[in-house]
XYZ file of C-alpha atoms in Angstrom:
358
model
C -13.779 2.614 -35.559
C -12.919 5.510 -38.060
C -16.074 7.375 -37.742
C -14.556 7.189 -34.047
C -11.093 8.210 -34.967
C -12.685 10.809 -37.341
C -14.665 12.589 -34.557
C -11.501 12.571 -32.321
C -9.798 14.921 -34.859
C -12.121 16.847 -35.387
C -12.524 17.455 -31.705
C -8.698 17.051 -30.951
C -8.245 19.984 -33.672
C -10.381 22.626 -31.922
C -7.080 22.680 -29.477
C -4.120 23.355 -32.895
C -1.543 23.167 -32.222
C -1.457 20.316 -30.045
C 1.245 20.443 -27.140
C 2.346 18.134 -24.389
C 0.547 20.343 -21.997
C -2.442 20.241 -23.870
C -2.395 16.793 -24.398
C -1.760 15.963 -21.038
C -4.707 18.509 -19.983
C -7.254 16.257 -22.098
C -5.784 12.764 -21.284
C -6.722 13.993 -18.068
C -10.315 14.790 -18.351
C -11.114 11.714 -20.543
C -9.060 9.674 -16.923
C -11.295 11.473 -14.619
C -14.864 10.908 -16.823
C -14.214 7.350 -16.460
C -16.384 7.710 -13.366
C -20.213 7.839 -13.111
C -20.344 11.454 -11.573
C -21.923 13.356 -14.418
C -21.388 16.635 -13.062
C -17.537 15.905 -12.761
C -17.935 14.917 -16.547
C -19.690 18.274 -17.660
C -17.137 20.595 -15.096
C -14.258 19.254 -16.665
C -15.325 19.307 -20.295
C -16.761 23.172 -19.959
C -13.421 23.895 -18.089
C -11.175 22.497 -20.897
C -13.126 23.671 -23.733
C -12.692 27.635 -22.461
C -15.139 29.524 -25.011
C -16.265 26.110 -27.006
C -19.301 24.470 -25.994
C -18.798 21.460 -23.600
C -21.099 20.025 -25.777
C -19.059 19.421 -28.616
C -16.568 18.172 -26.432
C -19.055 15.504 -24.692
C -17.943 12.644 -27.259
C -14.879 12.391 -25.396
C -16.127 10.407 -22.496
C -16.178 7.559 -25.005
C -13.099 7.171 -26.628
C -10.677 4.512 -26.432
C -6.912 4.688 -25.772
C -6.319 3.142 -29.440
C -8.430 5.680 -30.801
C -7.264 8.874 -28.922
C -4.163 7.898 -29.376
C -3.960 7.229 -32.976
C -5.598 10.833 -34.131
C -3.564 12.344 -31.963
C -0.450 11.175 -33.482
C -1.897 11.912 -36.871
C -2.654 15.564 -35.658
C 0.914 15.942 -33.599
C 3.082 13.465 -34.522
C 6.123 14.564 -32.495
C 4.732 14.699 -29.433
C 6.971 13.266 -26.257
C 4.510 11.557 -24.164
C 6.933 10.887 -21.438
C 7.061 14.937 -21.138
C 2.795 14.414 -21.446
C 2.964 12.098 -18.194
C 4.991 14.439 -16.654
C 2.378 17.471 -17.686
C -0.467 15.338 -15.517
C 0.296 17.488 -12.668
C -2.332 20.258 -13.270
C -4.965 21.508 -11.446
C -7.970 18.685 -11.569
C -6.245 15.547 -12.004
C -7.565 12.949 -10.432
C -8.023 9.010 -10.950
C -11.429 7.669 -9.862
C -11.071 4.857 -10.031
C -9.265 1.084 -10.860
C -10.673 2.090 -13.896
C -9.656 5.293 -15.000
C -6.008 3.851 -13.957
C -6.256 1.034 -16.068
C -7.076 3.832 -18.868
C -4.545 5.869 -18.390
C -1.793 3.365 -18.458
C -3.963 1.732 -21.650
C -3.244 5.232 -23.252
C 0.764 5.438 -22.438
C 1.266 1.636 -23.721
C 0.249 2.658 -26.987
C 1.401 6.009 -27.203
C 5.054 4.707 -26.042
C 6.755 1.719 -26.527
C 9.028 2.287 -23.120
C 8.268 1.715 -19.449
C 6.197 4.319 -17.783
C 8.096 7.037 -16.423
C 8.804 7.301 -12.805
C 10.100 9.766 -11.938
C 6.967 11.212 -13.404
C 4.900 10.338 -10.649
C 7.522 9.714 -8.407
C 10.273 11.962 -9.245
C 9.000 14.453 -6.786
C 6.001 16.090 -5.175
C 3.316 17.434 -7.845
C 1.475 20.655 -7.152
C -1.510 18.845 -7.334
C -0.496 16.496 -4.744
C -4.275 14.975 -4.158
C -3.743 13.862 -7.751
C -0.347 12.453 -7.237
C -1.873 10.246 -4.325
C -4.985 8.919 -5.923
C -2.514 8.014 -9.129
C 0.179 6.174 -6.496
C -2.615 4.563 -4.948
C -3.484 2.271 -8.164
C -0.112 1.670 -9.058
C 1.121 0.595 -6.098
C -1.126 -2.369 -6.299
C -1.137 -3.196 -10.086
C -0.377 -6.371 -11.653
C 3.436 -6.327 -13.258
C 1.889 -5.914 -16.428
C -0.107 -3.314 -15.737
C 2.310 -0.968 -14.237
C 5.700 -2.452 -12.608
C 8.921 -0.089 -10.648
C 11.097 -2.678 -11.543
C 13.026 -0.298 -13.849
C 13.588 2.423 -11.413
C 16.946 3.421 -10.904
C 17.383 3.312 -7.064
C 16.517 0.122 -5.913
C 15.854 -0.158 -2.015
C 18.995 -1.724 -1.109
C 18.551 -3.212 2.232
C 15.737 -5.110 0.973
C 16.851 -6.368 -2.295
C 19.887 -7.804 -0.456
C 16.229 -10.476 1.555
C 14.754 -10.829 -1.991
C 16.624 -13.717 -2.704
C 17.758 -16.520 -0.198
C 16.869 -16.502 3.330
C 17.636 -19.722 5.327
C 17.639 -21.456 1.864
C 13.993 -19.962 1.522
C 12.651 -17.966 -1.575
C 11.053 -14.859 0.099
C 8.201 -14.371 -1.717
C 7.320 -10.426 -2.362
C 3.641 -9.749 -2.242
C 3.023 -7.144 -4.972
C 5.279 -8.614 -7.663
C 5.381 -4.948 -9.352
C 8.750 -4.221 -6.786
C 6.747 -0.730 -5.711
C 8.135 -1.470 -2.292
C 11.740 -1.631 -3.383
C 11.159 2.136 -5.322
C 13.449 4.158 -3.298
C 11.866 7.317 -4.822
C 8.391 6.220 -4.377
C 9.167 5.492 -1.033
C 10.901 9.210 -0.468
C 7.989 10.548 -2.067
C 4.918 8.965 0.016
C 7.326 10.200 3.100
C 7.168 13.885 1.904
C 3.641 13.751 1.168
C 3.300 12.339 4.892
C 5.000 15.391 6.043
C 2.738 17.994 3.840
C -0.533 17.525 5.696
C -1.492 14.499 3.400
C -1.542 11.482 5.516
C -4.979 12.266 6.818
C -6.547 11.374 3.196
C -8.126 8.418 2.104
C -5.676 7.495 -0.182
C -2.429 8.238 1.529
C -3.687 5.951 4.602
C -4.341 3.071 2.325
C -0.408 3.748 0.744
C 0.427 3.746 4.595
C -1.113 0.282 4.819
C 0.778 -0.620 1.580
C 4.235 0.200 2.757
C 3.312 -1.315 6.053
C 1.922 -4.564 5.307
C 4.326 -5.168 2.538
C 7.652 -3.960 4.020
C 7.668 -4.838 7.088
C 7.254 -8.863 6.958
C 10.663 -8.552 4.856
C 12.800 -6.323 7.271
C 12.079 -8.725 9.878
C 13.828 -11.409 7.878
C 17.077 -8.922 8.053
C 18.965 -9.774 10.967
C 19.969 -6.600 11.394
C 16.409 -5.112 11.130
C 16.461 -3.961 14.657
C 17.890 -0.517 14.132
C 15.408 0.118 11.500
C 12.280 -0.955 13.637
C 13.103 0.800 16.664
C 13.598 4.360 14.262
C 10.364 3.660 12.564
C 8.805 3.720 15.873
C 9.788 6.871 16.642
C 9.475 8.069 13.179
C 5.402 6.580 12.511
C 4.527 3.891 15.293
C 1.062 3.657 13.155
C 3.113 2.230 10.302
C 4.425 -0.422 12.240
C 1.713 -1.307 14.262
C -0.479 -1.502 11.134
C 2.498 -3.501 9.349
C 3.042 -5.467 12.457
C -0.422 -6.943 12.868
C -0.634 -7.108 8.727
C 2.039 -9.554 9.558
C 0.582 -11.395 12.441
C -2.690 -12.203 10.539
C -0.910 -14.058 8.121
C 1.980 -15.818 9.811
C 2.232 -15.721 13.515
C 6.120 -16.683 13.317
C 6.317 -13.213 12.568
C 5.776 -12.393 16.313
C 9.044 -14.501 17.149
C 11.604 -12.425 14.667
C 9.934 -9.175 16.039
C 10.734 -10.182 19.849
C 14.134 -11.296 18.444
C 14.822 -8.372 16.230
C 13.542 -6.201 19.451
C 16.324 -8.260 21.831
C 19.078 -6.882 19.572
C 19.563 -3.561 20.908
C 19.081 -1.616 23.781
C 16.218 0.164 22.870
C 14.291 -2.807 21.625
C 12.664 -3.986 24.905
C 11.369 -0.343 25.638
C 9.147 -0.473 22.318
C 7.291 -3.349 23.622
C 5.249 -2.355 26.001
C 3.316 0.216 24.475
C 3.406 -1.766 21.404
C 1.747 -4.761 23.361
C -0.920 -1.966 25.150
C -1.512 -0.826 21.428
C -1.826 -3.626 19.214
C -5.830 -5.694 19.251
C -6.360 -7.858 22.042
C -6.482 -11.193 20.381
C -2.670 -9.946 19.024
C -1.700 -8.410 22.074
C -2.818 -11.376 24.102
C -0.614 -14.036 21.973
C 2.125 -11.747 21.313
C 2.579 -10.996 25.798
C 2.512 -14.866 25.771
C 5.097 -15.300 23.436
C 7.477 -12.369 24.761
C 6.714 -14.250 28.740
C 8.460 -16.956 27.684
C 11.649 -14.902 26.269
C 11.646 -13.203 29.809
C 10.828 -9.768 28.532
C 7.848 -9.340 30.121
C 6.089 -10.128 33.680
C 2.747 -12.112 31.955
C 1.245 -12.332 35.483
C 1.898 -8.461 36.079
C 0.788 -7.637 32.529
C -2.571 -9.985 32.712
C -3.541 -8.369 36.124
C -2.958 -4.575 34.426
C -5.247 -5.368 31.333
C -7.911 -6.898 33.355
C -7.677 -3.873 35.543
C -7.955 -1.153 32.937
C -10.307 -3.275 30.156
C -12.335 -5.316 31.952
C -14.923 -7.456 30.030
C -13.215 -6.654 26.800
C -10.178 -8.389 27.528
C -11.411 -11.003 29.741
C -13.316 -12.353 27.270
C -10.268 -12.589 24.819
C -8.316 -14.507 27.633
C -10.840 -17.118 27.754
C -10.851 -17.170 24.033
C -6.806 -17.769 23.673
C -7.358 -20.326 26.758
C -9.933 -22.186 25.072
C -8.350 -22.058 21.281
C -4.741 -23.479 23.190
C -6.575 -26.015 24.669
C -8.448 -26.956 21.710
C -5.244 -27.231 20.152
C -3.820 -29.707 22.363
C -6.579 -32.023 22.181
C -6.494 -32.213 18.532
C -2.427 -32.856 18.947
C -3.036 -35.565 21.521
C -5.933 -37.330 19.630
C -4.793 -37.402 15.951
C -0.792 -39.105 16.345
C -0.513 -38.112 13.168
C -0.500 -34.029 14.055
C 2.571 -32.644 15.215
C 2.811 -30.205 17.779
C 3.048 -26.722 16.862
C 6.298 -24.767 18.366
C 4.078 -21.428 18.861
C 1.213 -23.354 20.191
C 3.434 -25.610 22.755
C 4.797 -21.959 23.954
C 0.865 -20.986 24.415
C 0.158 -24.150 26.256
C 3.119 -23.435 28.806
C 1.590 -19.858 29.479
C -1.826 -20.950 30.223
C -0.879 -21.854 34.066
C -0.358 -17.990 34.070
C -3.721 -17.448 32.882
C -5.059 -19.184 35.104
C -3.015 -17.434 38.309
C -4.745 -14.540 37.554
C -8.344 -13.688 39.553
C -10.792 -13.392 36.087
């Protein structure tokens, strides 16, 4: 450990005096060596080194936070690391990998007794914005311990207000680190949308994020309608990726969406395309469902599929025909199995299915 610590100042010293920007410029190459491509390792080290060898320099790839962070506080200190996170906007910045994340937050919890900050990473779009979305995409998902946005200062109202009770209910929050209720997070991911961004890997998986985990709890807001119907127009992918997110997991999620959709005017007109866009086994269940409201014609809407996807969706009607079926058998055998509301509305709809020529 202190031939370790020993090497790291000597290395550490090559860069007197130490800075925040410095600092932040070699937290971020030891972050991106964390992954297995060598000739990202040897780039980066040559780059940061200027007119020293990289070779000198290659000892870095193995240091630990404690270690790192100890001889650098013997060398400098004074140092504000909060003003170091903020520095990790520079040109190759990048996070690998769970990893490298896992580093880099290793290295702030013992630098800094405090919460990581935001608005560091959030506060605003970083010049390196490829960096900025391969950092949000790790700590979206982190464990609370890991990396939380519990303690940022604009909470996402209209949420928190469905965190608590609904119909005497806890609603339980999938990613317990409260990144979805991160007003600036979620202002930031939007302006990265807008910059050309949403195309990359790692800004479609935030997508899915915010989707999957946002949506299921605006649809227990009654007055989630509004919001639904301008998201459509806003990013229809984000809901239709949220919407079937949602589906997969609890199909009583199709019932609030019809209801939320009845609320307003220009609720009804969304569903159409959103049935003709969604997957068929979805699309199938969820025209079923919105039948028995009266919001659709099923009959019409059957005949039009079969028209324009043939086999394809054929195949998926005899699939939801035999799984409703299946379903009632099981109810009418076993006493002790009550019927299912969602499945009783299936079973009513089949007579439809059947109307139409297959």
């Amino acid at each position: 450990m202190q031939d370790n610590i020993s090497q790291c100042q000597e290395i550490l010293s090559l860069f007197l005096p130490l800075d925040e920007v410095t600092i932040a410029r070699i937290v971020g190459v030891i972050v991106r060596t964390q992954s297995d491509d060598k000739s990202v390792h040897s780039k980066l080290l040559a780059d940061l080194c200027g007119n020293n060898t990289s070779e000198d320099l290659s000892q870095m790839t193995e240091w630990d936070a404690d270690t790192l962070i100890y001889a650098t506080k013997q060398l400098a200190p004074e140092l504000n690391w909060v003003t170091i996170m903020e520095n990790l906007d520079h040109e190759g910045f990048y996070i690998p990998n769970e990893a490298a994340f896992y580093f880099l937050m290793s290295v702030y919890k013992h630098a800094s007794q405090g919460h990581f900050p935001l608005r560091a990473i959030c506060g605003s779009i970083w010049k390196n914005a490829e960096g900025q979305i391969s950092l949000l995409k790790y700590a979206v998902s982190a464990p609370p311990e890991v990396f939380t946005f519990a303690h940022s200062g604009r909470q996402l109202s209209v949420l928190q207000a469905y965190v608590g009770v609904v119909n005497d209910h806890k609603v339980q929050i999938e990613h317990a680190n409260h990144a979805w209720l991160c007003l600036d997070l979620l202002e930031v991911l939007c302006q990265l949308a807008e910059r050309d961004h949403a195309s990359s890997t790692a800004s479609n998986l935030l997508q899915q994020e915010v989707s999957s985990a946002v949506i299921p709890i605006l649809l227990q807001n009654a007055d989630a309608s509004g919001m639904i119907v301008h998201l459509w127009h806003v990013n229809p992918n984000i809901l239709l990726r949220g919407l079937v997110d949602a589906m997969s997991t609890d199909p009583k999620i199709m019932s609030r969406f019809l209801a939320a959709c009845q609320e307003i005017k220009f609720g009804i007109t969304i569903l159409s395309p959103i049935l003709d866009m969604i997957p068929y086994p979805f699309g199938v269940r969820f025209a079923a469902l919105a039948s028995c409201k009266g919001l659709i014609d099923l009959e019409k809407w059957l005949s039009s599929n079969l028209n324009a996807y043939k086999d394809a969706f054929y195949e998926e009607c005899i699939e939801f025909l035999k799984e409703v079926h299946l379903a009632a058998q099981v109810v009418t055998s076993n006493h002790f199995c009550s019927p299912n509301a969602l499945r009783t509305i299936y079973l009513e709809t089949s007579s439809t299915f059947l109307k139409v020529p297959f």
